Amino acid sequence: MKRAAAIAFVVLASAACAAAEEPAASADPPREPATVTATAEPTSERSTATPSPTAPPAFTSKVSRVSRDRLPYSWRPGCPVHYRDLRLVTLSYWGFDGKPHTGELVVRKTVTDDIETVFKKLYDRRWPIRQMKLVDAYKADDYDSIDADNTSAFNCRRATGSSNWSNHAYGEAIDVNPLENPYVTASGGTAHRNAKKFTKRPMKGKGVINPGDRVVKTFAQVGWEWGGYWSGAKDYQHFSKGGG
């Protein structure tokens, strides 16, 4: 009887242990693992992106009265326009070096709007000009100013080959890149040796003016005529209000 009772006790103890080892049922269903979205780190290429090139400065111009001492050679008593009727125009231009510069022109006060309009368009189109100084920088010597390829306007002088006043003496004419655009006689000659290769038209070249090109059209839009259209002699550098 003792042996049977002991066996019965062992069986009951084993069953109790087995029941204790089974996991308890969960009241909630199992959850799916949470999905974590990783934030992309910025690449080194983005963080070191090259900035865009700086745009060139915008065109600027200023019209002011011109004092007598700024015109020591180009104006004198007896000129057809008094210096008080002239204006100094300080403006931007695009150089042969591919950079913006500031130049000066003296013109009659009645045409300053024309000059600002034309040179703004030329600047915006990056059309090149060698330099732009008052002709007084060359003691009003037209030959020396041209030989230096200087763009200039007012100069109280006679027209080439004439006893009449030039339109430059009225402040209503301008010579643009005079070496690339020389005065050419009817026979095809020019007074400037360094301009001889530019006596034909049309031709390609930096700062060269050709019939019907953007420079001629821009001046024409404000009523200025080009000397390249003259019969006989051609003055490719020359623009004037109303011609002549």
mmCIF file of C-alpha atoms in Angstrom:
data_model
loop_
_atom_site.group_PDB
_atom_site.id
_atom_site.type_symbol
_atom_site.label_atom_id
_atom_site.label_comp_id
_atom_site.label_asym_id
_atom_site.label_seq_id
_atom_site.Cartn_x
_atom_site.Cartn_y
_atom_site.Cartn_z
ATOM 1 C CA MET A 1 0.000 0.000 0.000
ATOM 2 C CA LYS A 2 2.853 2.413 0.789
ATOM 3 C CA ARG A 3 4.498 1.701 -2.566
ATOM 4 C CA ALA A 4 1.239 2.307 -4.506
ATOM 5 C CA ALA A 5 0.647 5.549 -2.640
ATOM 6 C CA ALA A 6 4.181 6.757 -3.443
ATOM 7 C CA ILE A 7 3.762 6.039 -7.169
ATOM 8 C CA ALA A 8 0.459 7.935 -7.206
ATOM 9 C CA PHE A 9 2.159 10.945 -5.558
ATOM 10 C CA VAL A 10 4.978 11.004 -8.173
ATOM 11 C CA VAL A 11 2.471 10.919 -11.047
ATOM 12 C CA LEU A 12 0.460 13.802 -9.590
ATOM 13 C CA ALA A 13 3.613 15.915 -8.982
ATOM 14 C CA SER A 14 4.821 15.384 -12.581
ATOM 15 C CA ALA A 15 1.477 16.493 -14.004
ATOM 16 C CA ALA A 16 1.522 19.639 -11.845
ATOM 17 C CA CYS A 17 5.037 20.564 -13.012
ATOM 18 C CA ALA A 18 4.091 20.067 -16.674
ATOM 19 C CA ALA A 19 1.093 22.353 -16.268
ATOM 20 C CA ALA A 20 3.256 25.030 -14.626
ATOM 21 C CA GLU A 21 5.812 24.998 -17.545
ATOM 22 C CA GLU A 22 3.198 25.763 -20.288
ATOM 23 C CA PRO A 23 3.159 29.526 -21.248
ATOM 24 C CA ALA A 24 0.090 31.485 -20.396
ATOM 25 C CA ALA A 25 -2.085 32.560 -23.348
ATOM 26 C CA SER A 26 -1.830 36.272 -24.244
ATOM 27 C CA ALA A 27 -4.953 38.328 -24.205
ATOM 28 C CA ASP A 28 -3.729 40.442 -27.194
ATOM 29 C CA PRO A 29 -2.735 39.152 -30.646
ATOM 30 C CA PRO A 30 0.982 39.367 -31.482
ATOM 31 C CA ARG A 31 2.123 42.744 -32.928
ATOM 32 C CA GLU A 32 4.058 43.209 -36.131
ATOM 33 C CA PRO A 33 7.491 44.771 -35.548
ATOM 34 C CA ALA A 34 7.387 48.580 -36.024
ATOM 35 C CA THR A 35 8.786 49.870 -39.336
ATOM 36 C CA VAL A 36 11.422 52.586 -38.862
ATOM 37 C CA THR A 37 12.007 54.946 -41.775
ATOM 38 C CA ALA A 38 15.579 56.090 -41.863
ATOM 39 C CA THR A 39 16.223 59.762 -42.675
ATOM 40 C CA ALA A 40 18.644 60.090 -45.541
ATOM 41 C CA GLU A 41 21.750 62.013 -44.665
ATOM 42 C CA PRO A 42 22.660 64.787 -47.151
ATOM 43 C CA THR A 43 25.391 63.714 -49.485
ATOM 44 C CA SER A 44 28.658 65.553 -49.508
ATOM 45 C CA GLU A 45 27.937 66.612 -53.122
ATOM 46 C CA ARG A 46 24.847 68.561 -52.060
ATOM 47 C CA SER A 47 26.430 70.178 -49.070
ATOM 48 C CA THR A 48 29.345 71.474 -51.160
ATOM 49 C CA ALA A 49 27.416 72.512 -54.277
ATOM 50 C CA THR A 50 29.207 75.130 -56.393
ATOM 51 C CA PRO A 51 27.418 78.514 -56.335
ATOM 52 C CA SER A 52 26.298 80.029 -59.632
ATOM 53 C CA PRO A 53 28.601 82.678 -61.158
ATOM 54 C CA THR A 54 27.978 86.244 -60.055
ATOM 55 C CA ALA A 55 26.127 88.267 -62.674
ATOM 56 C CA PRO A 56 27.872 91.393 -63.987
ATOM 57 C CA PRO A 57 26.721 94.717 -62.580
ATOM 58 C CA ALA A 58 23.734 96.341 -64.224
ATOM 59 C CA PHE A 59 24.166 99.223 -66.648
ATOM 60 C CA THR A 60 24.371 102.616 -64.994
ATOM 61 C CA SER A 61 24.433 106.129 -66.389
ATOM 62 C CA LYS A 62 24.496 109.645 -64.994
ATOM 63 C CA VAL A 63 23.957 112.955 -66.750
ATOM 64 C CA SER A 64 25.532 116.043 -65.204
ATOM 65 C CA ARG A 65 26.562 119.553 -66.158
ATOM 66 C CA VAL A 66 30.053 119.803 -67.565
ATOM 67 C CA SER A 67 32.397 122.437 -66.207
ATOM 68 C CA ARG A 68 34.627 124.552 -68.384
ATOM 69 C CA ASP A 69 37.767 123.004 -66.924
ATOM 70 C CA ARG A 70 36.732 119.547 -68.180
ATOM 71 C CA LEU A 71 36.933 120.888 -71.751
ATOM 72 C CA PRO A 72 40.279 122.731 -71.800
ATOM 73 C CA TYR A 73 41.009 121.823 -75.435
ATOM 74 C CA SER A 74 37.735 120.727 -77.049
ATOM 75 C CA TRP A 75 35.734 123.905 -76.390
ATOM 76 C CA ARG A 76 36.588 127.571 -76.946
ATOM 77 C CA PRO A 77 34.672 130.814 -77.467
ATOM 78 C CA GLY A 78 33.167 130.899 -80.930
ATOM 79 C CA CYS A 79 32.114 127.232 -80.996
ATOM 80 C CA PRO A 80 28.587 126.708 -82.368
ATOM 81 C CA VAL A 81 27.338 125.375 -78.990
ATOM 82 C CA HIS A 82 28.151 126.891 -75.620
ATOM 83 C CA TYR A 83 29.632 124.534 -73.070
ATOM 84 C CA ARG A 84 26.664 125.291 -70.794
ATOM 85 C CA ASP A 85 24.476 123.522 -73.355
ATOM 86 C CA LEU A 86 26.623 120.395 -73.165
ATOM 87 C CA ARG A 87 26.291 117.546 -70.689
ATOM 88 C CA LEU A 88 28.681 114.958 -69.301
ATOM 89 C CA VAL A 89 27.295 111.417 -69.552
ATOM 90 C CA THR A 90 29.052 108.887 -67.312
ATOM 91 C CA LEU A 91 28.009 105.376 -68.283
ATOM 92 C CA SER A 92 28.829 101.670 -68.298
ATOM 93 C CA TYR A 93 30.324 99.951 -71.313
ATOM 94 C CA TRP A 94 31.532 96.426 -72.063
ATOM 95 C CA GLY A 95 35.286 96.319 -72.719
ATOM 96 C CA PHE A 96 37.424 94.346 -75.139
ATOM 97 C CA ASP A 97 38.680 92.458 -72.078
ATOM 98 C CA GLY A 98 35.199 91.013 -71.446
ATOM 99 C CA LYS A 99 34.669 93.148 -68.338
ATOM 100 C CA PRO A 100 32.430 96.116 -67.476
ATOM 101 C CA HIS A 101 33.974 99.589 -67.395
ATOM 102 C CA THR A 102 32.868 103.163 -66.861
ATOM 103 C CA GLY A 103 33.388 105.781 -69.554
ATOM 104 C CA GLU A 104 32.590 109.435 -70.226
ATOM 105 C CA LEU A 105 31.045 111.242 -73.194
ATOM 106 C CA VAL A 106 30.195 114.906 -73.666
ATOM 107 C CA VAL A 107 27.135 115.566 -75.837
ATOM 108 C CA ARG A 108 24.513 118.253 -76.324
ATOM 109 C CA LYS A 109 21.923 118.299 -73.551
ATOM 110 C CA THR A 110 19.138 117.571 -76.072
ATOM 111 C CA VAL A 111 20.532 114.102 -76.964
ATOM 112 C CA THR A 112 21.475 112.643 -73.586
ATOM 113 C CA ASP A 113 18.431 110.342 -73.587
ATOM 114 C CA ASP A 114 19.495 108.965 -76.982
ATOM 115 C CA ILE A 115 22.987 108.207 -75.714
ATOM 116 C CA GLU A 116 21.771 106.472 -72.561
ATOM 117 C CA THR A 117 19.275 104.376 -74.533
ATOM 118 C CA VAL A 118 21.821 103.245 -77.136
ATOM 119 C CA PHE A 119 24.637 102.403 -74.763
ATOM 120 C CA LYS A 120 22.393 100.541 -72.364
ATOM 121 C CA LYS A 121 21.376 98.240 -75.216
ATOM 122 C CA LEU A 122 24.975 97.779 -76.339
ATOM 123 C CA TYR A 123 26.045 97.020 -72.755
ATOM 124 C CA ASP A 124 23.225 94.519 -72.231
ATOM 125 C CA ARG A 125 24.273 92.769 -75.446
ATOM 126 C CA ARG A 126 27.923 92.738 -74.318
ATOM 127 C CA TRP A 127 28.993 94.617 -77.449
ATOM 128 C CA PRO A 128 32.632 95.609 -76.893
ATOM 129 C CA ILE A 129 34.167 99.081 -76.846
ATOM 130 C CA ARG A 130 37.917 99.612 -76.521
ATOM 131 C CA GLN A 131 37.833 102.716 -74.317
ATOM 132 C CA MET A 132 35.752 105.831 -73.762
ATOM 133 C CA LYS A 133 37.445 109.073 -72.701
ATOM 134 C CA LEU A 134 36.840 112.736 -73.406
ATOM 135 C CA VAL A 135 38.808 113.874 -76.439
ATOM 136 C CA ASP A 136 40.529 116.351 -74.100
ATOM 137 C CA ALA A 137 42.602 113.413 -72.860
ATOM 138 C CA TYR A 138 44.330 113.783 -76.263
ATOM 139 C CA LYS A 139 44.299 117.611 -76.223
ATOM 140 C CA ALA A 140 41.313 117.476 -78.605
ATOM 141 C CA ASP A 141 43.568 116.060 -81.326
ATOM 142 C CA ASP A 142 41.180 113.940 -83.385
ATOM 143 C CA TYR A 143 44.013 111.998 -85.019
ATOM 144 C CA ASP A 144 45.559 110.992 -81.688
ATOM 145 C CA SER A 145 42.183 110.023 -80.207
ATOM 146 C CA ILE A 146 41.439 107.822 -83.213
ATOM 147 C CA ASP A 147 44.924 106.311 -83.154
ATOM 148 C CA ALA A 148 44.276 105.275 -79.518
ATOM 149 C CA ASP A 149 40.966 103.668 -80.579
ATOM 150 C CA ASN A 150 39.087 106.032 -78.291
ATOM 151 C CA THR A 151 35.303 106.360 -78.477
ATOM 152 C CA SER A 152 34.392 110.040 -78.053
ATOM 153 C CA ALA A 153 31.701 112.580 -78.914
ATOM 154 C CA PHE A 154 31.954 116.377 -78.540
ATOM 155 C CA ASN A 155 34.885 118.155 -80.173
ATOM 156 C CA CYS A 156 34.648 121.692 -81.529
ATOM 157 C CA ARG A 157 36.261 121.061 -84.900
ATOM 158 C CA ARG A 158 35.558 121.268 -88.598
ATOM 159 C CA ALA A 159 34.235 118.340 -90.593
ATOM 160 C CA THR A 160 36.919 116.251 -92.288
ATOM 161 C CA GLY A 161 37.867 117.888 -95.585
ATOM 162 C CA SER A 162 35.460 120.788 -95.067
ATOM 163 C CA SER A 163 35.337 124.319 -93.680
ATOM 164 C CA ASN A 164 31.964 123.620 -92.083
ATOM 165 C CA TRP A 165 31.498 122.660 -88.470
ATOM 166 C CA SER A 166 31.378 118.937 -87.812
ATOM 167 C CA ASN A 167 28.371 117.531 -85.985
ATOM 168 C CA HIS A 168 30.889 116.791 -83.239
ATOM 169 C CA ALA A 169 31.132 120.564 -82.707
ATOM 170 C CA TYR A 170 27.410 120.568 -81.897
ATOM 171 C CA GLY A 171 27.694 117.620 -79.523
ATOM 172 C CA GLU A 172 25.441 115.547 -81.774
ATOM 173 C CA ALA A 173 27.910 112.982 -83.109
ATOM 174 C CA ILE A 174 29.968 110.126 -81.732
ATOM 175 C CA ASP A 175 32.859 108.026 -83.094
ATOM 176 C CA VAL A 176 32.785 104.395 -81.939
ATOM 177 C CA ASN A 177 35.899 102.165 -81.965
ATOM 178 C CA PRO A 178 37.548 104.346 -84.638
ATOM 179 C CA LEU A 179 40.369 101.916 -85.454
ATOM 180 C CA GLU A 180 38.069 98.965 -86.111
ATOM 181 C CA ASN A 181 35.747 101.376 -87.944
ATOM 182 C CA PRO A 182 37.945 103.875 -89.788
ATOM 183 C CA TYR A 183 37.234 106.821 -92.050
ATOM 184 C CA VAL A 184 37.851 105.446 -95.541
ATOM 185 C CA THR A 185 38.298 107.643 -98.604
ATOM 186 C CA ALA A 186 36.479 106.976 -101.860
ATOM 187 C CA SER A 187 39.668 105.344 -103.163
ATOM 188 C CA GLY A 188 39.746 102.950 -100.168
ATOM 189 C CA GLY A 189 42.537 104.578 -98.165
ATOM 190 C CA THR A 190 42.741 105.559 -94.503
ATOM 191 C CA ALA A 191 45.013 107.965 -92.641
ATOM 192 C CA HIS A 192 45.733 105.466 -89.861
ATOM 193 C CA ARG A 193 48.155 102.669 -90.662
ATOM 194 C CA ASN A 194 46.919 100.504 -87.785
ATOM 195 C CA ALA A 195 43.382 100.659 -89.248
ATOM 196 C CA LYS A 196 44.172 99.536 -92.805
ATOM 197 C CA LYS A 197 43.022 95.965 -92.259
ATOM 198 C CA PHE A 198 39.565 97.282 -91.284
ATOM 199 C CA THR A 199 38.777 99.284 -94.432
ATOM 200 C CA LYS A 200 36.497 96.677 -96.047
ATOM 201 C CA ARG A 201 32.866 95.931 -95.224
ATOM 202 C CA PRO A 202 31.308 93.629 -94.291
ATOM 203 C CA MET A 203 33.937 91.965 -92.137
ATOM 204 C CA LYS A 204 34.130 90.054 -88.886
ATOM 205 C CA GLY A 205 35.950 91.286 -85.813
ATOM 206 C CA LYS A 206 35.575 92.456 -82.247
ATOM 207 C CA GLY A 207 34.005 95.900 -82.102
ATOM 208 C CA VAL A 208 33.503 96.085 -85.873
ATOM 209 C CA ILE A 209 30.362 97.796 -87.220
ATOM 210 C CA ASN A 210 28.715 96.407 -90.364
ATOM 211 C CA PRO A 211 25.784 97.550 -92.491
ATOM 212 C CA GLY A 212 22.470 96.642 -90.883
ATOM 213 C CA ASP A 213 23.995 95.153 -87.725
ATOM 214 C CA ARG A 214 22.749 95.622 -84.167
ATOM 215 C CA VAL A 215 24.822 98.766 -83.586
ATOM 216 C CA VAL A 216 23.528 100.511 -86.705
ATOM 217 C CA LYS A 217 19.944 99.482 -85.898
ATOM 218 C CA THR A 218 20.210 100.592 -82.277
ATOM 219 C CA PHE A 219 21.381 104.074 -83.261
ATOM 220 C CA ALA A 220 18.750 104.247 -86.012
ATOM 221 C CA GLN A 221 16.016 103.600 -83.446
ATOM 222 C CA VAL A 222 16.815 106.968 -81.813
ATOM 223 C CA GLY A 223 17.224 108.833 -85.113
ATOM 224 C CA TRP A 224 21.014 108.662 -85.511
ATOM 225 C CA GLU A 225 22.534 107.885 -88.927
ATOM 226 C CA TRP A 226 25.670 105.936 -89.725
ATOM 227 C CA GLY A 227 28.587 107.284 -91.773
ATOM 228 C CA GLY A 228 29.067 103.856 -93.284
ATOM 229 C CA TYR A 229 26.102 104.571 -95.550
ATOM 230 C CA TRP A 230 27.637 107.699 -97.060
ATOM 231 C CA SER A 231 28.323 107.729 -100.775
ATOM 232 C CA GLY A 232 31.958 108.130 -101.734
ATOM 233 C CA ALA A 233 33.968 108.284 -98.509
ATOM 234 C CA LYS A 234 32.785 106.039 -95.664
ATOM 235 C CA ASP A 235 33.048 106.931 -92.000
ATOM 236 C CA TYR A 236 32.395 103.591 -90.288
ATOM 237 C CA GLN A 237 33.016 104.954 -86.782
ATOM 238 C CA HIS A 238 30.635 107.896 -87.109
ATOM 239 C CA PHE A 239 27.040 108.245 -85.867
ATOM 240 C CA SER A 240 25.202 111.556 -85.791
ATOM 241 C CA LYS A 241 21.788 112.916 -84.998
ATOM 242 C CA GLY A 242 19.987 113.352 -88.301
ATOM 243 C CA GLY A 243 23.103 112.514 -90.338
ATOM 244 C CA GLY A 244 26.044 114.592 -91.497
#
